[in-house]
Each structure stands twice: as C-alpha cells, then as structure tokens.
Amino acid sequence: MLLDGRVAIVTGAGRGVGRAYALMLAKHGAKVLVNDLGSSAAGVGEDQTPAEEVVSEIRGFGGEAAVNTSDVSEWAGAQSMIDQAVEAFGGLDILINNAGILRDRMLVNMSEEEWDSVIKVHLKGTFAPTHHAANYWRLRQKGGHEVDARVINTTSHSALFANIGQSNYAAAKGGIATFTQVAARELQRYGVTVNAIAPRANTRMTEGLREYTEEQLAKRDPEWIAALVTWLASAESKNISGRVFESWGYGYAVMESWQHGPQTEASRDPGELGDRIRQIVRFARANAGIDRNTWLEP
C-alpha cells in the first residue's frame, strides 16, 4: 500500500493510461478524484460515463473515488477540481495531469482552431490545475503543515523526438516537459516534487497508427506505466524531481534535456561565420529522431 491515506487527482482518467493510473493508485490505498470530460480523442462531446465506470470499479474493490467532469483547461474548472478533492477527501497529495486530445495535421494544412484547441487542453490544462494545487500546498506549508506532494505531468515522445504531422501536439507536450523542470525548481520549497512521463501505450489515441504483434501489444499495456506513476506518487520518490521518464513495458528511461554542444567564437561580421557554424554542426550529435528511436523494442 504505497499510497495509503493519500489523496490523488487524475485528469483524463476515464480511459487509457489515465484509467490505469486511477485504478492502480486506488489499489495502493489512494483516494482518487477521477476527472474526465468524456469527450472523443479529438476533444468533441461530453460523457460522464467513462469516469463513472472507473469510480464504480474502484469502489467495487473497496477503494474510495469520486467523479469530476471539470474542463481542466478552464481556470475556474481547474480550481473547482482541486476544491472538490479537498472537500471530498480532506486534502490533496497527488496531481496527475494526463488529459489530452489529438488534432493531427501537417503544419501547412493545420487550422488556427486545431492549433489553439490542442495547446489549450494540453498546456493550459497542465498549468491551471498545477497552479491551483500549488497554491493549496503553499498555504498548507505556510500554515505549519508538513507537505509531501507530487505533480506528475504527461509529455510525449512525439514531442521529444519530433514526430511529423503533430506540430500542435508536439509543441504542447514539449512545453509540458520544460514546464515540469521549471515547476520542480519553483515548488521544491513547498515540499512538492514535479516529474513527467512520456508514456508509450496502446490506447484510443494511438490505435491504428501501426500494426503490433501480441508481444508488442503486451509491452504497451498501460499498467507498465501506471506502476511507475504510482511509485512516483509515493513517499519513496521524495528526492526525485524535475525528471522526464520514458515509460512502457520494455523499460523506463530518464530523458536527458538540452545540453551544451560544440561551440565556436562569436563575431560581429556574419561573413566570418560560415566555416565556424558548419564545423560545430558537423561535430554536434544529430537530433534523436523518432524513426531512429527504437529503444529496447525488438
């Protein structure tokens, strides 16, 4: 029971990896607020049924859970979600920002609405709940209470390795990875750790992208990811913060962020730069492209 007595919010918890997170957190003793609008993968429509089904399943094995259908990308909705967790369960210890949508399209064909909607759900939908949760923890800490809280965000290998056709999604998820690092530095003074997961799982958002063998599908079961998320949500992870983890059944990897590469002297004359820039680019490591990133997968 890694999470006995702890209170968690999981956004986008009605299906896929979010559902797996909510169930495993509850099995390890957490009281879980299951947030989900119940929209399609493209963010269309609303349906409370997926969240209700997860709550029913948790209660079925003796856990405690409640439904929340707030839009996490709306400021007031994010605040009401935090308030509900505190009122229903007496506090808040864990926030897992998982909600997301897809509107894939090549850059030249992407509409303004397709860009804005994805950025809002992913990026603002991570910032707004984290903002309100962080203020709750800050006030607790300033009130003399011990805080040992967790924020776990969701980035994507599509952002980290630059998948074509997803400039909106990749920009949002890349922003979340950096947001995670900044938030970790800012919130450590309040007893809050902040990490991110780049999950690789077979869900409705990835179905049909490629064919998998039964063995590969088994390695893409969301439970592999839920195990790491559950551990990161526990007291055992207290000294780990500001990290991004790639996660699936083949293993877990710590992603290494931007590093300083080859350097050259500066010049006020652009005519002197050609050979210098070409040389440092030649000695720099190539970007880790998604097509070449087959880490541990046969």
Coordinates of C-alpha atoms in Angstrom, one line a residue:
M1 CA 0.0 0.0 0.0
L2 CA 2.4 2.7 -1.3
L3 CA -0.3 5.4 -1.1
D4 CA -2.3 4.6 2.0
G5 CA -4.2 7.6 3.1
R6 CA -3.0 9.9 0.2
V7 CA -5.4 11.8 -2.0
A8 CA -5.0 12.0 -5.7
I9 CA -6.5 13.7 -8.7
V10 CA -6.1 12.1 -12.2
T11 CA -7.2 14.1 -15.2
G12 CA -8.3 12.3 -18.3
A13 CA -8.9 9.2 -16.1
G14 CA -11.9 7.7 -17.9
R15 CA -9.9 5.8 -20.5
G16 CA -6.4 4.6 -21.5
V17 CA -3.4 5.4 -19.3
G18 CA -5.4 7.7 -17.1
R19 CA -7.8 4.9 -16.2
A20 CA -4.8 2.6 -15.5
Y21 CA -3.3 5.3 -13.2
A22 CA -6.6 5.8 -11.3
L23 CA -7.1 2.1 -10.7
M24 CA -3.5 1.4 -9.6
L25 CA -3.4 4.4 -7.3
A26 CA -6.6 3.3 -5.6
K27 CA -5.3 -0.3 -5.3
H28 CA -2.3 1.1 -3.4
G29 CA -4.6 3.0 -1.0
A30 CA -5.1 6.4 -2.6
K31 CA -8.4 8.2 -2.6
V32 CA -8.9 9.2 -6.2
L33 CA -10.8 12.0 -7.8
V34 CA -11.4 10.7 -11.4
N35 CA -11.6 13.6 -13.8
D36 CA -12.8 13.2 -17.3
L37 CA -15.0 15.2 -19.7
G38 CA -15.7 12.0 -21.6
S39 CA -15.0 13.7 -25.0
S40 CA -13.7 11.9 -28.1
A41 CA -10.0 11.7 -28.8
A42 CA -10.4 14.9 -30.8
G43 CA -12.0 16.7 -27.8
V44 CA -15.5 16.6 -29.1
G45 CA -18.6 16.0 -26.9
E46 CA -19.0 15.2 -23.3
D47 CA -20.0 11.9 -21.5
Q48 CA -19.8 11.3 -17.8
T49 CA -20.0 7.5 -18.3
P50 CA -16.2 6.7 -18.6
A51 CA -15.4 8.5 -15.3
E52 CA -18.4 6.9 -13.5
E53 CA -17.3 3.4 -14.7
V54 CA -13.8 3.9 -13.3
V55 CA -15.2 5.2 -10.0
S56 CA -17.5 2.2 -9.9
E57 CA -14.6 -0.2 -10.5
I58 CA -12.6 1.4 -7.7
R59 CA -15.5 1.2 -5.2
G60 CA -16.0 -2.4 -6.3
F61 CA -12.7 -3.5 -4.9
G62 CA -13.1 -1.4 -1.7
G63 CA -11.4 1.8 -2.8
E64 CA -12.6 5.4 -2.4
A65 CA -13.2 7.5 -5.5
A66 CA -15.4 10.3 -6.9
V67 CA -16.3 11.7 -10.3
N68 CA -15.2 15.1 -11.6
T69 CA -16.1 16.4 -15.0
S70 CA -14.4 19.8 -14.9
D71 CA -12.7 21.1 -18.0
V72 CA -9.1 21.3 -16.8
S73 CA -8.2 23.9 -19.4
E74 CA -10.7 26.3 -17.9
W75 CA -9.4 28.4 -14.9
A76 CA -12.5 28.0 -12.8
G77 CA -12.9 24.4 -13.7
A78 CA -9.4 23.6 -12.6
Q79 CA -9.9 25.4 -9.3
S80 CA -13.2 23.6 -8.6
M81 CA -11.5 20.2 -9.2
I82 CA -8.9 21.0 -6.5
D83 CA -11.6 22.2 -4.2
Q84 CA -13.7 19.0 -4.7
A85 CA -10.8 16.8 -3.9
V86 CA -10.1 18.7 -0.7
E87 CA -13.8 18.8 0.3
A88 CA -14.5 15.1 -0.5
F89 CA -11.3 13.5 0.9
G90 CA -9.9 16.1 3.3
G91 CA -6.8 17.1 1.4
L92 CA -4.7 16.7 -1.7
D93 CA -1.3 15.0 -2.1
I94 CA -1.0 14.0 -5.7
L95 CA -2.0 15.7 -9.0
I96 CA -1.6 13.7 -12.2
N97 CA -2.1 15.9 -15.3
N98 CA -3.0 13.4 -18.1
A99 CA -5.9 14.9 -20.0
G100 CA -5.3 15.4 -23.7
I101 CA -6.7 15.4 -27.3
L102 CA -5.3 15.0 -30.8
R103 CA -5.9 17.1 -33.9
D104 CA -3.1 15.8 -36.1
R105 CA -2.4 17.6 -39.4
M106 CA 0.6 18.7 -41.4
L107 CA 1.7 22.2 -40.5
V108 CA 0.7 23.8 -43.8
N109 CA -2.8 22.4 -43.5
M110 CA -3.4 23.0 -39.8
S111 CA -6.1 25.4 -38.9
E112 CA -5.9 28.0 -36.2
E113 CA -8.6 26.2 -34.2
E114 CA -6.7 22.9 -34.5
W115 CA -3.6 24.6 -33.1
D116 CA -5.4 26.5 -30.3
S117 CA -7.5 23.6 -29.0
V118 CA -4.6 21.2 -28.6
I119 CA -2.4 23.8 -27.0
K120 CA -5.2 24.8 -24.6
V121 CA -6.1 21.3 -23.5
H122 CA -2.5 20.1 -23.0
L123 CA -0.6 23.1 -22.0
K124 CA -3.1 25.2 -20.1
G125 CA -4.8 22.0 -18.9
T126 CA -1.5 21.2 -17.2
F127 CA -0.7 24.7 -15.9
A128 CA -4.1 25.6 -14.5
P129 CA -4.6 22.5 -12.2
T130 CA -0.9 22.7 -11.1
H131 CA -1.3 26.4 -10.3
H132 CA -4.3 25.9 -8.1
A133 CA -2.8 22.8 -6.4
A134 CA 0.5 24.5 -5.8
N135 CA -1.3 27.4 -4.1
Y136 CA -3.2 24.9 -1.9
W137 CA 0.1 23.3 -0.9
R138 CA 1.9 26.7 -0.4
L139 CA -0.8 27.8 2.0
R140 CA -0.6 24.5 3.9
Q141 CA 3.1 24.8 4.2
K142 CA 2.9 28.4 5.4
G143 CA 0.3 27.3 7.9
G144 CA 2.8 25.0 9.5
H145 CA 1.6 21.7 7.9
E146 CA 4.1 19.3 6.5
V147 CA 3.7 18.9 2.8
D148 CA 4.9 15.9 0.8
A149 CA 3.1 16.4 -2.5
R150 CA 3.5 15.2 -6.1
V151 CA 2.8 16.6 -9.5
I152 CA 3.2 14.1 -12.4
N153 CA 2.7 15.6 -15.9
T154 CA 2.4 13.9 -19.3
T155 CA 4.7 14.7 -22.1
S156 CA 5.2 12.6 -25.2
H157 CA 8.0 11.0 -27.3
S158 CA 6.2 12.7 -30.2
A159 CA 7.5 16.0 -28.8
L160 CA 10.8 14.8 -27.5
F161 CA 11.7 13.2 -30.8
A162 CA 9.8 15.5 -33.2
N163 CA 7.1 13.5 -34.9
I164 CA 5.9 15.0 -38.2
G165 CA 2.2 15.8 -38.5
Q166 CA 1.9 16.8 -34.9
S167 CA 3.3 20.3 -34.6
N168 CA 0.5 21.4 -32.3
Y169 CA 0.6 18.3 -30.0
A170 CA 4.5 18.2 -30.0
A171 CA 4.7 21.9 -29.2
A172 CA 2.3 21.4 -26.2
K173 CA 4.0 18.3 -25.0
G174 CA 7.4 19.8 -25.4
G175 CA 6.2 22.8 -23.4
I176 CA 5.0 20.5 -20.7
A177 CA 8.4 18.8 -20.4
T178 CA 10.1 22.2 -19.8
F179 CA 7.2 23.4 -17.6
T180 CA 7.9 20.3 -15.4
Q181 CA 11.5 21.3 -14.9
V182 CA 10.7 24.9 -14.0
A183 CA 7.8 23.9 -11.7
A184 CA 10.1 21.4 -9.9
R185 CA 12.6 24.2 -9.1
E186 CA 9.9 26.6 -8.0
L187 CA 7.8 24.2 -5.9
Q188 CA 10.6 22.4 -4.1
R189 CA 10.4 25.0 -1.3
Y190 CA 6.9 23.9 -0.5
G191 CA 7.6 20.2 -0.3
V192 CA 6.3 19.4 -3.8
T193 CA 8.1 17.3 -6.5
V194 CA 7.2 17.6 -10.1
N195 CA 8.1 14.9 -12.7
A196 CA 6.8 14.0 -16.2
I197 CA 6.1 10.8 -18.0
A198 CA 6.4 10.1 -21.8
P199 CA 4.1 7.1 -22.0
R200 CA 4.2 4.5 -24.8
A201 CA 0.9 2.6 -24.7
N202 CA -1.8 1.3 -27.0
T203 CA -4.8 3.5 -26.4
R204 CA -7.6 5.0 -28.4
M205 CA -5.2 7.9 -29.2
T206 CA -2.7 5.5 -30.8
E207 CA -4.9 2.8 -32.3
G208 CA -4.4 2.3 -36.0
L209 CA -1.1 4.1 -36.2
R210 CA 0.8 0.8 -36.9
E211 CA 0.4 -2.9 -36.6
Y212 CA 1.8 -4.7 -33.5
T213 CA 2.4 -8.3 -32.6
E214 CA 0.7 -9.7 -29.5
E215 CA 4.0 -9.4 -27.6
Q216 CA 4.5 -5.8 -28.6
L217 CA 0.9 -5.0 -27.5
A218 CA 1.5 -6.6 -24.2
K219 CA 4.5 -4.3 -23.7
R220 CA 2.3 -1.4 -24.5
D221 CA -0.2 -2.2 -21.8
P222 CA -0.8 1.0 -19.7
E223 CA -0.2 -0.9 -16.4
W224 CA 3.6 -0.8 -17.0
I225 CA 3.3 3.0 -17.0
A226 CA 0.9 3.1 -14.1
A227 CA 3.4 1.2 -11.9
L228 CA 6.0 3.9 -12.4
V229 CA 3.4 6.7 -11.9
T230 CA 2.2 5.0 -8.7
W231 CA 5.8 4.8 -7.3
L232 CA 6.5 8.5 -8.3
A233 CA 3.3 9.4 -6.4
S234 CA 4.5 7.7 -3.3
A235 CA 6.6 8.9 -0.4
E236 CA 9.5 6.8 -1.7
S237 CA 10.1 9.2 -4.6
K238 CA 10.6 12.3 -2.3
N239 CA 14.1 13.0 -3.7
I240 CA 13.3 12.7 -7.4
S241 CA 12.1 15.9 -9.1
G242 CA 12.4 17.7 -12.4
R243 CA 12.8 14.5 -14.4
V244 CA 11.1 13.2 -17.5
F245 CA 10.7 9.4 -17.8
E246 CA 10.1 7.4 -21.0
S247 CA 7.9 4.5 -19.9
W248 CA 6.5 1.3 -21.3
G249 CA 6.8 -2.5 -20.9
Y250 CA 10.3 -2.5 -22.4
G251 CA 11.6 -0.4 -19.5
Y252 CA 11.9 3.0 -18.0
A253 CA 14.4 5.6 -19.2
V254 CA 15.4 9.0 -17.8
M255 CA 15.3 11.5 -20.7
E256 CA 18.3 13.9 -20.8
S257 CA 17.4 17.5 -21.6
W258 CA 19.1 20.1 -23.7
Q259 CA 22.9 20.0 -23.2
H260 CA 25.6 22.4 -24.3
G261 CA 27.2 21.1 -27.5
P262 CA 30.2 22.2 -29.6
Q263 CA 31.0 25.9 -29.5
T264 CA 32.8 28.5 -31.6
E265 CA 34.0 32.1 -31.3
A266 CA 31.4 34.8 -31.9
S267 CA 31.9 37.5 -34.5
R268 CA 30.2 40.8 -35.3
D269 CA 30.8 40.0 -39.0
P270 CA 28.3 37.5 -40.5
G271 CA 30.7 36.9 -43.3
E272 CA 33.1 35.1 -40.9
L273 CA 30.6 32.7 -39.6
G274 CA 30.1 30.2 -42.4
D275 CA 33.0 27.8 -41.7
R276 CA 32.6 28.2 -37.9
I277 CA 28.9 27.3 -37.8
R278 CA 29.3 24.4 -40.3
Q279 CA 32.1 23.0 -38.1
I280 CA 30.2 23.0 -34.8
V281 CA 27.1 21.5 -36.5
R282 CA 29.3 18.8 -38.1
F283 CA 30.7 17.8 -34.6
A284 CA 27.3 18.0 -32.9
R285 CA 25.2 14.9 -32.2
A286 CA 22.3 14.5 -34.6
N287 CA 18.8 15.1 -33.1
A288 CA 17.2 11.9 -31.8
G289 CA 14.7 11.4 -34.5
I290 CA 11.5 9.4 -33.7
D291 CA 12.2 7.0 -36.6
R292 CA 15.5 6.0 -35.1
N293 CA 14.3 5.9 -31.5
T294 CA 13.6 2.2 -31.1
W295 CA 15.0 1.9 -27.5
L296 CA 14.7 -1.6 -26.2
E297 CA 12.0 -2.6 -28.7
P298 CA 12.8 -5.5 -31.0

